[in-house]
XYZ file of N, CA and C in Angstrom:
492
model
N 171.795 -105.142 304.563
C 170.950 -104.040 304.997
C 169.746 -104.589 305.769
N 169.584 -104.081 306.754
C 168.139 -104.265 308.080
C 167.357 -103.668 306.821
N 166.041 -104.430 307.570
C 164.831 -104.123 307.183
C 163.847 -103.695 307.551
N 162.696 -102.601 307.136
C 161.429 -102.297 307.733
C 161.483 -102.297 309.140
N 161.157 -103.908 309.119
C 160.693 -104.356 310.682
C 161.825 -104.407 311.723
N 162.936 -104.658 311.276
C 163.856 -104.815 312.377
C 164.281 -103.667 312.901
N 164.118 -102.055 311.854
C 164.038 -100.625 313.026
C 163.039 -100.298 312.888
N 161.792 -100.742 312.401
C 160.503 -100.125 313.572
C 160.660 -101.239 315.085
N 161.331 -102.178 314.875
C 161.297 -102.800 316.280
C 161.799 -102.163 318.161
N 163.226 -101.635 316.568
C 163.335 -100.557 317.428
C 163.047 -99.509 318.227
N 162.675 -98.757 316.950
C 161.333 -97.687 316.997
C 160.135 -97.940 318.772
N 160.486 -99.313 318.308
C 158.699 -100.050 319.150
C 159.811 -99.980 320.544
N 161.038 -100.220 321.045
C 161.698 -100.812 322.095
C 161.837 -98.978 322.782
N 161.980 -97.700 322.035
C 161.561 -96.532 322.394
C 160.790 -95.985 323.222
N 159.388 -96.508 322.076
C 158.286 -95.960 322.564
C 157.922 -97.196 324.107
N 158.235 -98.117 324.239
C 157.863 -98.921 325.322
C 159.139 -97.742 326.220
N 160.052 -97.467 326.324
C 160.378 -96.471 327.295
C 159.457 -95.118 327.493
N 159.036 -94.882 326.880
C 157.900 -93.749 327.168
C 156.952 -93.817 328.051
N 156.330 -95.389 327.593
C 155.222 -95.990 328.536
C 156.352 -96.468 329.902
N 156.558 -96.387 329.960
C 157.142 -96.763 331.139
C 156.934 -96.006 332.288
N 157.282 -94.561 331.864
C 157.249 -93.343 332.537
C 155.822 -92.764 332.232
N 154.927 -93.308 331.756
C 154.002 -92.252 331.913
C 153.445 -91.735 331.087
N 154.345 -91.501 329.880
C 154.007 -91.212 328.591
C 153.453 -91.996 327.004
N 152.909 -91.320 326.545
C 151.950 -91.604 325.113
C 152.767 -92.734 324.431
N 152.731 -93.882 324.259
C 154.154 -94.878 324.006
C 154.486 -94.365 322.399
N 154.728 -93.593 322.060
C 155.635 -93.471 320.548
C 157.240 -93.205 320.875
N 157.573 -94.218 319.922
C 159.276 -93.861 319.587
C 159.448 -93.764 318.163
N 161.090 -93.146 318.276
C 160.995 -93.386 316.816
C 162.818 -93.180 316.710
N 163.372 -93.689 315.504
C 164.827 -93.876 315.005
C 164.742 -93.015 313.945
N 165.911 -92.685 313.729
C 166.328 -92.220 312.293
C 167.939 -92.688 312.033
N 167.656 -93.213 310.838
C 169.005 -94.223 310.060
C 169.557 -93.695 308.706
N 170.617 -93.742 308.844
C 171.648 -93.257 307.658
C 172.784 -94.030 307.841
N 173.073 -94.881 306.446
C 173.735 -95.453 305.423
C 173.320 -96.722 306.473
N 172.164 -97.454 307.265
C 171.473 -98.777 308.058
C 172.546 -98.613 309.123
N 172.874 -97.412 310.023
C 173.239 -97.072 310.980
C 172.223 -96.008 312.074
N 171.509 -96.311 313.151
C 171.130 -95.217 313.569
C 171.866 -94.795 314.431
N 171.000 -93.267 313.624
C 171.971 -92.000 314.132
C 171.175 -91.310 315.399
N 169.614 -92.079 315.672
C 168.939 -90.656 316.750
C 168.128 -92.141 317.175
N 167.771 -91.406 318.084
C 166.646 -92.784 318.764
C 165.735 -91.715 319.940
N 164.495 -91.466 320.080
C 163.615 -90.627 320.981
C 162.402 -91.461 321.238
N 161.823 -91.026 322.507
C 160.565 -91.233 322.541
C 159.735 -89.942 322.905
N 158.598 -89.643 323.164
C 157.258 -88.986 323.636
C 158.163 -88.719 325.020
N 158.456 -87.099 325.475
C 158.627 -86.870 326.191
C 157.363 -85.328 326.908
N 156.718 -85.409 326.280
C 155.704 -84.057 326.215
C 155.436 -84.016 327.875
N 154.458 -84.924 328.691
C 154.225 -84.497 329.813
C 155.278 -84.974 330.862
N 156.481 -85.173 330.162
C 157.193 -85.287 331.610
C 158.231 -84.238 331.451
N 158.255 -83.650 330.026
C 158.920 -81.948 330.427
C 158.337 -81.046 330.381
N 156.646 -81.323 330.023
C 155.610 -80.423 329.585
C 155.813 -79.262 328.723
N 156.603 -79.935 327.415
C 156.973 -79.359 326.485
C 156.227 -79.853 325.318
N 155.100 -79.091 324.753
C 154.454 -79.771 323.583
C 155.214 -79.390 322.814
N 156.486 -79.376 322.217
C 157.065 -80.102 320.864
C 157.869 -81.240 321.405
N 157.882 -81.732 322.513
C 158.627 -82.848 322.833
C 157.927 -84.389 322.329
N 157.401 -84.441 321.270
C 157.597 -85.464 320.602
C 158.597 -86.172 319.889
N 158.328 -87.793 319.862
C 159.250 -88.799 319.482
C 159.685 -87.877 318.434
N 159.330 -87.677 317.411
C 159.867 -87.475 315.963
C 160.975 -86.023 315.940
N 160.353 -85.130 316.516
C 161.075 -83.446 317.168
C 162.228 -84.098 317.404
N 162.635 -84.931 318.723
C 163.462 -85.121 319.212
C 164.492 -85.894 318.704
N 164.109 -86.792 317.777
C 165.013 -87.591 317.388
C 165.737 -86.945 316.051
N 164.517 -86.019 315.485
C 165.619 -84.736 314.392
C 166.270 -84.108 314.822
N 166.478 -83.820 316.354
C 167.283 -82.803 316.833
C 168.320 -83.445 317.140
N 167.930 -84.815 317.508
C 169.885 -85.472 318.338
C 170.271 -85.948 316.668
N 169.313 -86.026 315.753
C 170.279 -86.793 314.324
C 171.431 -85.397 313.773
N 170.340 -84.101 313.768
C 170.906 -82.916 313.245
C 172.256 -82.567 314.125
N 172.081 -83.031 315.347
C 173.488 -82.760 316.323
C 174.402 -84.002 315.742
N 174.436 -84.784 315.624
C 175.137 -86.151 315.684
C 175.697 -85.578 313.978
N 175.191 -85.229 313.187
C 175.275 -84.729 311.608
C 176.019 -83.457 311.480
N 175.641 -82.477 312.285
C 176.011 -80.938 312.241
C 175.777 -80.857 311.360
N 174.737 -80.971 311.133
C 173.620 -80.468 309.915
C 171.957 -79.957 310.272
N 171.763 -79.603 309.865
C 169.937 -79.108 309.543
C 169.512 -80.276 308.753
N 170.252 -80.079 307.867
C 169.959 -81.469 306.384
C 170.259 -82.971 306.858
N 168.839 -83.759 306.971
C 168.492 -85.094 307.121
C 168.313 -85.836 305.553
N 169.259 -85.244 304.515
C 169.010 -85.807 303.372
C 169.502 -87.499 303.663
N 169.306 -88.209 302.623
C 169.477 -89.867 302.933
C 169.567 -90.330 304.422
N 167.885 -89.950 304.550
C 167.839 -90.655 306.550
C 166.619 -91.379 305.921
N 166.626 -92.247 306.601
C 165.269 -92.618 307.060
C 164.508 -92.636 308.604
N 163.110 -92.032 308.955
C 162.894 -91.783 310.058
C 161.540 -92.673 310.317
N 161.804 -93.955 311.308
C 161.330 -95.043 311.719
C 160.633 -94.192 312.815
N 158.871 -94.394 312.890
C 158.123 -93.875 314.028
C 157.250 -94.836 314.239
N 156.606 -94.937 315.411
C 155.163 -96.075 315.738
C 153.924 -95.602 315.305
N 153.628 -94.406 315.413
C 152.892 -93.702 315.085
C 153.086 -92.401 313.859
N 151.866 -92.584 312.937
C 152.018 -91.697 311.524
C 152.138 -90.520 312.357
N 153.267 -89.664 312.176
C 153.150 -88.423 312.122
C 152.172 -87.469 312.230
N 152.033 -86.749 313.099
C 151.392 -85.280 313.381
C 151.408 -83.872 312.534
N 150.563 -82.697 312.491
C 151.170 -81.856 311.605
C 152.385 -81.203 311.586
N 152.803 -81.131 313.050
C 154.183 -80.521 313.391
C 155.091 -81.157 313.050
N 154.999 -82.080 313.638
C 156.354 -83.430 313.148
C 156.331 -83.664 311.855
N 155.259 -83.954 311.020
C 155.471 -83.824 309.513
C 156.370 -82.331 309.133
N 155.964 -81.827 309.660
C 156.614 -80.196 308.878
C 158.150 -80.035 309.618
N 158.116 -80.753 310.752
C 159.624 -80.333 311.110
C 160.485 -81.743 309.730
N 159.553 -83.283 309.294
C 160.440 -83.880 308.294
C 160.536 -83.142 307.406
N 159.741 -82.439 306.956
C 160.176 -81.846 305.237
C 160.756 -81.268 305.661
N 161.292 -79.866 306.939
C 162.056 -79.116 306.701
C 163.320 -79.783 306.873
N 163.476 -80.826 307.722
C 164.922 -81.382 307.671
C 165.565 -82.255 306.858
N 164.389 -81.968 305.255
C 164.558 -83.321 304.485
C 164.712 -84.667 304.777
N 164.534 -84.931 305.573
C 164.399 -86.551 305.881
C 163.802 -87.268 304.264
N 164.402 -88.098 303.812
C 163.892 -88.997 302.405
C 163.060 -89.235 302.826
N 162.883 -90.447 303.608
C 162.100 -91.664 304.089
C 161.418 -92.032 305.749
N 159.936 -92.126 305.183
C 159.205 -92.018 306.840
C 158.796 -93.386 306.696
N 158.939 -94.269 307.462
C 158.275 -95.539 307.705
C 157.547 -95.629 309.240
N 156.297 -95.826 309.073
C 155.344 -95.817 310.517
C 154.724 -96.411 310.546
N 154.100 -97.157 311.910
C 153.339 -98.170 312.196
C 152.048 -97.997 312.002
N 151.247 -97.778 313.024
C 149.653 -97.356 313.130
C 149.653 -95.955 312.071
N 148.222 -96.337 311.813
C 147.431 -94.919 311.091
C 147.453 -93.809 312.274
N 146.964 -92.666 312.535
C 146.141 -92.052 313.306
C 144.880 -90.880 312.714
N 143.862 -91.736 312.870
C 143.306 -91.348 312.411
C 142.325 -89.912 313.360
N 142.831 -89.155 313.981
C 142.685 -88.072 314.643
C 143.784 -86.890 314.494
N 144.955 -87.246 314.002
C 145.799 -86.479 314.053
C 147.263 -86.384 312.482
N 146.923 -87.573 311.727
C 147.750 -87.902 310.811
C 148.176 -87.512 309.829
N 149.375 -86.775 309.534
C 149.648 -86.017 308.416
C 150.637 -86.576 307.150
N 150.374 -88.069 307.453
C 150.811 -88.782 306.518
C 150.658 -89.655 305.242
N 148.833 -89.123 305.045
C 148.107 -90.030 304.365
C 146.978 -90.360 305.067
N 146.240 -89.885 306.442
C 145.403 -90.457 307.067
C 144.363 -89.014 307.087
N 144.320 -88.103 307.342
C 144.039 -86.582 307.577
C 144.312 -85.835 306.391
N 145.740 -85.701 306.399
C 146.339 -85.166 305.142
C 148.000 -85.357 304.704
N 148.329 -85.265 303.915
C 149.922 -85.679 303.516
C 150.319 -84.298 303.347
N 150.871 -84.377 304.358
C 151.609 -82.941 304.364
C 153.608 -83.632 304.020
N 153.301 -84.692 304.148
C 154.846 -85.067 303.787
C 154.820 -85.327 301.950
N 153.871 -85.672 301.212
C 154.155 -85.652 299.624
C 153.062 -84.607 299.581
N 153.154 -82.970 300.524
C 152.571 -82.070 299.226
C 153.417 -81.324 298.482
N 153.277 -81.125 296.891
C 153.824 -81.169 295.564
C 154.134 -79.568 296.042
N 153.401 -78.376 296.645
C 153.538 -77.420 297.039
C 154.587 -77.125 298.225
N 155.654 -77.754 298.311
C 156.529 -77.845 299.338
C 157.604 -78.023 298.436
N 158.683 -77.542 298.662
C 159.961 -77.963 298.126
C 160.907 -79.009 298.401
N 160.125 -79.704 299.467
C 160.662 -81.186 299.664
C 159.592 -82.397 300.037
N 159.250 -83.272 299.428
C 158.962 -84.531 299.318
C 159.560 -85.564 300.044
N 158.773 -86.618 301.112
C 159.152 -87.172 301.463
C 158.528 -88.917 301.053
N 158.914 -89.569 300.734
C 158.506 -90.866 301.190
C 158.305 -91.380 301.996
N 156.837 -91.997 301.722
C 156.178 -92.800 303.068
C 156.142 -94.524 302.878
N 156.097 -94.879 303.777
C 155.830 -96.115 303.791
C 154.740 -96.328 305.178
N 153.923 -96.760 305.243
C 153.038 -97.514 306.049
C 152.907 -98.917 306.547
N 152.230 -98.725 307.406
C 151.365 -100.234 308.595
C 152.611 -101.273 308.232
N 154.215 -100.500 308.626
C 154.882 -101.490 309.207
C 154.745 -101.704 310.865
N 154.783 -103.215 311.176
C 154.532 -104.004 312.635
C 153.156 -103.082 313.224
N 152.339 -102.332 312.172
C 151.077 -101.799 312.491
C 150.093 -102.359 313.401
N 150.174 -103.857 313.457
C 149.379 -104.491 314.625
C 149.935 -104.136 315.823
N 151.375 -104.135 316.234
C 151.662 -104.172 317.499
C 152.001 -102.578 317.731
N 152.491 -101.730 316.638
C 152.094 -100.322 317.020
C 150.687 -99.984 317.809
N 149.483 -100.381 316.820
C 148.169 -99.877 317.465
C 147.875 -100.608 318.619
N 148.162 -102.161 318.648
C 147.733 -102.860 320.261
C 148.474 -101.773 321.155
N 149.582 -101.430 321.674
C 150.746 -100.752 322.492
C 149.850 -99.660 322.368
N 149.369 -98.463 321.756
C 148.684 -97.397 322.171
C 147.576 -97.677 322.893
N 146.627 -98.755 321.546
C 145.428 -98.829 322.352
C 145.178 -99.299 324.404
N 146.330 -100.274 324.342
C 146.202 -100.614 325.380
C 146.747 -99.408 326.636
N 148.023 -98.862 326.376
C 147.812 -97.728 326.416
C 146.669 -96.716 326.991
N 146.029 -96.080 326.306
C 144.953 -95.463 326.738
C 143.584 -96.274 327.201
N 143.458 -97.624 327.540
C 142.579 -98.512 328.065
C 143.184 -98.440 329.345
N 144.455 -98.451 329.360
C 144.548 -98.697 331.230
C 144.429 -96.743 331.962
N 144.812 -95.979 330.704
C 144.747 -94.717 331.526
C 143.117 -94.522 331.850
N 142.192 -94.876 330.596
C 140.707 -94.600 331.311
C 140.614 -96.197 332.067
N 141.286 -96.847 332.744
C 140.880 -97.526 333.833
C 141.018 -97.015 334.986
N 142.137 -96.258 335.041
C 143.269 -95.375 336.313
C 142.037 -94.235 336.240
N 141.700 -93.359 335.756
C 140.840 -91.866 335.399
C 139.427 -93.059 336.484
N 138.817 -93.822 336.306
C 137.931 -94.426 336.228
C 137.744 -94.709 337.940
N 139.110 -95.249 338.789
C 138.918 -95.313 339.694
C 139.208 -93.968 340.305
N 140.570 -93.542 339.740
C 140.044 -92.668 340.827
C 138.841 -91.368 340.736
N 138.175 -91.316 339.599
C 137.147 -90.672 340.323
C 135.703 -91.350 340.952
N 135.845 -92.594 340.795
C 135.243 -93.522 341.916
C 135.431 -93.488 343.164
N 136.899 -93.080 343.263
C 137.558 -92.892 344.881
C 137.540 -91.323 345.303
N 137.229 -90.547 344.539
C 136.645 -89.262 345.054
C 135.219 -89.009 344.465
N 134.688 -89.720 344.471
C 133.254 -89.564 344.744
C 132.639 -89.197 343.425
N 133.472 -88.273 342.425
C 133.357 -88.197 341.146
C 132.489 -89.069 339.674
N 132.564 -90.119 340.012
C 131.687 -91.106 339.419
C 130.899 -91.041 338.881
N 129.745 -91.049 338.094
C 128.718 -90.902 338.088
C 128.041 -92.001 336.800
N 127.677 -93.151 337.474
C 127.568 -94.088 336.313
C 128.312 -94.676 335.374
């Protein structure tokens, strides 16, 4: 059986397709019986679909690949902790097991903000695991949004926009 790191690596080889194009670098896998079954990244502004996140997407090609709704015994490998939506689309698809890289601490519904994946008031519980390959999750965003406010930076230098 693979471990942790060898499908968040994956996870990580995703979200570097995201950045590629433009987009927020998160990917993410989901695995059943150490086979994956879904693989997505961050597609939001290049279909300008805000549920087109890594995690949305990769429950939707596992649930097709399954012909199921039910993600019971999956595990769902992301770079980034989960959002409130994406948390709520895992519990509803039962997914067991969330393993994620970076915290986010602006948006995290996994233990960072709030755990919306182990609340006891839900009829499904998920397991988390955390700050797997968490260094190179958060370098890959951070850097990430360092080159977009470099890009934002010139060009409103180059339209005159600037101001200090």
């Amino acid at each position: 059986m693979m471990n942790n790191e060898y499908y968040m690596r994956l996870a990580i080889e995703e979200a570097k397709k995201a950045e590629q194009i433009g987009e927020v670098p998160i990917g993410a896998i989901i695995v059943k019986d150490g086979e994956v079954i879904a693989r997505a990244h961050n597609l939001r502004e290049t279909e300008q679909r805000a549920i087109a996140h890594a995690e949305v997407l990769a429950i939707d090609k596992a649930c097709e690949v399954l012909g199921s709704w039910r993600l019971e015994d999956t595990t769902l490998y992301v770079t980034l902790e989960p959002c409130a939506m994406c948390a709520g689309a895992i519990v509803l698809s039962r997914v067991k097991r969330v393993v994620f890289g970076a915290c986010d601490p602006k948006g995290g519904c996994a233990g960072t903000l709030m755990n919306l994946l182990q609340e006891k008031r839900f009829n499904h519980q998920t397991e988390v695991v955390s700050g797997v390959l968490q260094e190179e999750c958060s370098q890959m965003l951070s850097e990430f949004f360092r080159q977009l406010r470099i890009m934002k930076k010139k060009n409103d230098e180059k339209n005159g926009e600037y101001n200090k």
